[in-house]
XYZ file of C-alpha atoms in Angstrom:
309
model
C 76.326 121.924 117.185
C 76.065 119.238 114.524
C 73.513 118.674 111.783
C 72.623 115.542 109.905
C 70.526 116.644 106.970
C 68.604 114.837 104.265
C 66.787 115.930 101.146
C 63.588 114.257 99.988
C 61.193 115.250 97.235
C 60.369 118.400 99.179
C 62.405 117.980 102.358
C 65.844 118.708 103.652
C 66.466 116.916 106.931
C 68.820 117.360 109.849
C 69.731 115.955 113.242
C 70.470 118.745 115.723
C 72.515 119.755 118.737
C 75.086 116.946 119.048
C 77.887 115.639 116.916
C 76.782 112.611 114.927
C 79.089 110.277 116.822
C 78.077 111.712 120.196
C 74.438 111.301 119.239
C 75.117 107.696 118.292
C 76.897 107.072 121.589
C 73.934 108.468 123.524
C 71.258 106.724 121.449
C 69.242 103.929 122.974
C 69.909 100.508 121.535
C 69.683 96.890 122.559
C 72.140 93.984 122.271
C 72.169 92.621 118.738
C 71.223 95.972 117.229
C 73.202 99.111 116.405
C 72.727 102.646 117.765
C 70.520 104.882 115.628
C 69.686 108.562 115.364
C 66.848 110.070 113.310
C 67.095 112.925 110.834
C 64.660 115.882 110.744
C 63.602 118.586 108.261
C 65.718 121.707 107.719
C 64.800 122.929 104.187
C 61.716 122.253 102.053
C 62.182 122.013 98.302
C 60.506 120.065 95.435
C 63.646 118.184 94.393
C 63.284 115.062 92.261
C 66.699 113.441 92.689
C 68.914 115.147 95.236
C 72.570 114.230 94.706
C 76.168 115.329 95.039
C 76.147 116.850 98.534
C 79.562 118.411 99.209
C 80.753 121.043 101.678
C 82.452 124.196 100.368
C 84.736 124.996 103.319
C 85.900 128.360 101.985
C 82.376 129.749 101.583
C 80.907 127.683 104.448
C 78.075 126.474 102.238
C 76.666 123.146 101.131
C 76.788 122.418 97.405
C 74.325 119.910 95.979
C 72.268 119.189 92.870
C 68.860 118.001 91.733
C 70.168 115.703 89.048
C 67.053 115.051 86.964
C 65.894 118.693 86.958
C 69.403 120.013 86.186
C 69.478 122.296 89.220
C 72.563 123.394 91.167
C 72.158 124.641 94.753
C 74.140 126.478 97.432
C 72.731 126.152 100.933
C 73.916 128.558 103.656
C 73.194 127.013 107.082
C 73.683 130.354 108.850
C 71.075 132.270 106.840
C 68.942 129.298 105.817
C 69.062 130.482 102.194
C 69.108 127.755 99.548
C 70.195 129.426 96.293
C 68.986 127.808 93.049
C 70.739 127.823 89.670
C 68.892 126.365 86.671
C 71.332 124.633 84.296
C 68.706 123.050 82.038
C 69.705 125.356 79.167
C 73.084 123.588 79.113
C 72.145 119.981 79.874
C 69.238 117.786 80.941
C 71.279 116.555 83.909
C 73.797 117.795 86.476
C 75.168 115.052 88.705
C 78.050 116.298 90.871
C 79.693 119.545 91.958
C 83.023 120.454 93.594
C 84.544 123.825 94.606
C 87.720 125.005 92.902
C 90.889 125.608 94.906
C 91.765 129.184 95.879
C 94.715 129.301 93.464
C 92.377 128.657 90.516
C 89.467 130.668 91.915
C 90.518 133.564 94.209
C 86.953 134.918 94.377
C 85.212 131.691 95.367
C 82.643 132.219 92.600
C 83.375 129.092 90.555
C 82.672 125.372 90.849
C 83.498 122.409 88.658
C 80.688 119.993 87.951
C 79.586 117.067 85.846
C 76.695 117.473 83.464
C 75.198 114.380 81.909
C 77.686 114.702 79.042
C 80.890 115.612 80.881
C 82.921 118.063 82.923
C 82.172 121.798 83.076
C 82.841 124.944 85.141
C 80.097 127.224 86.486
C 80.325 130.867 87.591
C 77.821 131.560 90.391
C 78.148 135.336 90.195
C 77.610 135.582 86.430
C 75.362 132.495 86.224
C 77.360 131.259 83.247
C 78.689 127.806 82.358
C 81.633 126.630 80.251
C 81.959 123.062 78.964
C 85.528 121.866 79.488
C 87.473 120.403 76.544
C 88.532 116.772 76.403
C 85.320 115.161 77.642
C 85.026 111.443 76.851
C 82.656 110.145 74.202
C 79.864 108.371 76.080
C 77.450 105.727 74.856
C 73.928 106.508 73.634
C 72.282 105.752 76.990
C 75.212 106.721 79.223
C 75.545 109.769 81.477
C 77.739 110.997 84.309
C 76.719 110.379 87.908
C 78.583 110.773 91.217
C 81.924 112.613 91.353
C 84.581 113.682 93.876
C 88.016 115.316 93.912
C 90.989 113.145 94.872
C 93.615 114.123 97.488
C 95.871 115.300 94.638
C 93.222 117.485 92.986
C 92.016 115.366 90.062
C 88.253 115.156 89.495
C 86.932 111.581 89.486
C 83.428 110.869 88.181
C 81.662 107.745 87.014
C 78.793 107.077 84.657
C 75.473 105.271 84.489
C 74.900 103.070 81.430
C 71.497 101.671 80.462
C 70.055 99.454 77.756
C 67.149 100.439 75.504
C 64.634 99.508 78.224
C 66.354 101.662 80.850
C 67.937 98.813 82.798
C 71.533 99.349 84.030
C 74.203 97.527 82.043
C 77.946 97.257 82.634
C 79.017 99.490 79.744
C 79.846 102.617 81.730
C 83.079 103.632 83.407
C 84.895 105.621 86.058
C 86.822 108.622 84.706
C 89.582 110.849 86.082
C 90.042 114.416 84.858
C 93.692 115.234 85.526
C 95.192 118.599 86.448
C 96.493 119.058 82.893
C 92.965 118.713 81.499
C 93.376 115.203 80.122
C 90.740 112.591 80.954
C 91.491 108.916 81.658
C 89.073 106.018 81.982
C 90.299 104.217 85.099
C 87.601 101.539 85.510
C 85.741 99.689 82.749
C 82.405 97.833 82.773
C 80.577 99.971 85.339
C 76.757 100.035 85.442
C 75.896 102.714 88.050
C 78.987 104.456 89.433
C 78.555 105.873 92.948
C 80.223 106.512 96.293
C 83.831 107.665 95.824
C 86.258 108.399 98.678
C 89.898 108.056 99.743
C 91.035 106.958 103.197
C 92.803 109.461 105.524
C 96.221 107.949 104.713
C 95.604 108.199 100.944
C 96.446 104.524 100.464
C 92.953 103.199 99.734
C 90.231 104.270 97.309
C 86.599 103.261 97.804
C 84.014 103.031 95.032
C 80.554 101.573 94.480
C 78.934 100.098 91.389
C 75.443 100.059 92.888
C 73.897 97.041 91.074
C 76.746 94.854 92.381
C 75.542 95.499 95.944
C 79.046 96.053 97.347
C 81.420 98.852 98.282
C 84.819 98.007 96.811
C 88.284 98.963 98.057
C 91.302 99.531 95.801
C 94.958 100.195 96.521
C 95.594 103.847 95.613
C 98.871 105.379 94.408
C 98.751 109.094 95.271
C 101.690 109.846 92.964
C 100.314 108.308 89.768
C 96.604 108.204 90.644
C 96.535 104.511 89.732
C 94.152 102.106 91.489
C 94.816 98.361 91.717
C 93.846 95.240 93.671
C 90.069 95.637 93.665
C 88.223 93.738 96.406
C 84.818 94.030 98.121
C 85.020 95.564 101.596
C 81.332 96.009 102.508
C 78.958 93.316 101.265
C 75.599 91.612 101.899
C 73.368 94.432 100.703
C 69.972 93.428 99.365
C 67.674 95.720 97.360
C 64.453 94.596 99.034
C 65.671 94.486 102.646
C 68.733 96.610 103.442
C 68.760 98.620 100.211
C 71.859 98.873 98.028
C 74.853 101.217 98.429
C 74.678 104.619 96.746
C 76.891 107.579 97.714
C 79.025 107.656 100.850
C 81.289 109.836 102.974
C 84.230 108.949 105.184
C 84.639 110.226 108.741
C 87.822 111.125 110.616
C 88.136 107.546 111.900
C 88.063 106.149 108.372
C 84.578 104.680 108.716
C 82.213 104.897 105.729
C 78.727 106.400 106.036
C 76.862 104.711 103.180
C 73.543 105.957 101.770
C 71.309 102.951 101.126
C 69.108 103.320 98.045
C 65.715 101.687 98.716
C 66.837 101.094 102.306
C 65.745 104.386 103.853
C 68.879 104.624 105.994
C 72.505 105.669 106.145
C 74.799 103.078 107.700
C 78.188 103.631 109.323
C 80.478 100.752 108.329
C 83.996 99.658 109.149
C 85.588 99.129 105.701
C 88.201 96.780 107.161
C 85.660 94.335 108.622
C 82.472 95.249 106.773
C 80.648 95.548 110.098
C 77.637 97.853 110.473
C 78.338 100.153 113.439
C 75.443 102.637 113.504
C 72.568 104.004 111.416
C 70.813 107.252 110.588
C 67.064 106.755 110.153
C 64.411 108.975 108.567
C 60.704 109.690 108.979
C 58.399 107.672 106.713
C 57.682 110.825 104.703
C 61.323 110.881 103.578
C 60.934 107.714 101.515
C 63.610 105.060 100.999
C 65.778 106.438 98.192
C 68.815 107.756 100.091
C 71.452 108.981 97.643
C 74.441 110.908 99.034
C 76.215 111.877 102.251
C 78.588 114.745 103.085
C 80.138 116.163 106.236
C 79.987 119.935 106.597
C 79.885 122.851 108.994
C 82.724 124.871 110.482
C 84.254 121.799 112.162
C 82.920 119.249 109.644
C 80.684 117.943 112.405
C 77.477 118.296 110.418
C 76.209 115.556 108.121
C 74.141 116.326 105.026
C 72.248 113.552 103.247
C 70.256 113.767 100.020
C 67.415 111.562 98.813
C 65.356 111.001 95.669
C 61.632 110.778 94.905
C-alpha cells in the first residue's frame, strides 16, 4: 500500500493502493507525454501554507508545519489522527521540522525545528519549546524556510529575504547547524531557499533558490560538510506555465520529485539529464501552490505532498 498525499488550504491528499512508481508504470500516457497519477484527499484542515513534510520513521508518523500560522503537526496514518501544536507564542513562523536521533532522544518526544528566527527544539509531550543558542543574526525582512538533516546529522536550513515591498531579494543564505552547536553560513546571496537533499552515495547535494527557476547540484564532502562546484541540473521552469521549483524529495533511484509552486504538480526528474519522467497531478480544488514532498510509511513507499493557499 502506498500513499501520495497533499495538503491544500483545507485538504490533505493521497494516492492509494499502489507504490508511486508502480502507479506511474500503470498510468495511461501517450507518446510525447509523461505518465501521471492523481492525488486524492486524506485529511481536511484549514492550513494556510503547508510546508516541511518529513517522515518520522521511529514513531511512524508524518511531521509537517503550517508555516504562516506557526503550527506544528504529527499525522498518524494508522489512526488518521493529525495532532496540532500551536507555536505562535514562540514565533510568528515555523518552517521546518526534523526528528532527533535515538541517542539524543530515547523517548521519541522531541523534534528540532526552524522558527522564523532560527533553530529550536520542541517537546511534544510537555508542549514546550527551547530556542537553541548560536542562531545567526538575520536581516530585517529575512526568515528561515525549508530545512533538512544531512547524512552526517547536521541540520541545514535556508532563509527567505525580502525588500520593503515584500519582493524576494538575494540577501538570504543557506545555513548549517553542526553537531557541536555552531552555525555556518554555507551559501550567500539566496532569495528563497528551498528543496534540500543529498544523493544516495552522499557525493552530491541538491538545493533550490526558487526565484532562479532551477534546481542546482553541488559536489558534497561528507567528511567536512563542504559543498563546491555549483551547477544547474534541472532547468527550464517558468512561473506562468510549469511553475517554479519549491521543495523536493529524492527516491531510491536518485530521481528528484520536485514540488512546482504555481504549477499544480509534482514532477519526477532525472538530475543527471534534467529530463521530466513522470508527474503527480491534483484536483482543481487543490490549487497550484505545491510546496513540499516527503516519502513515508513503513517501507517509505508513501509520498506526502503539502500545498499553500
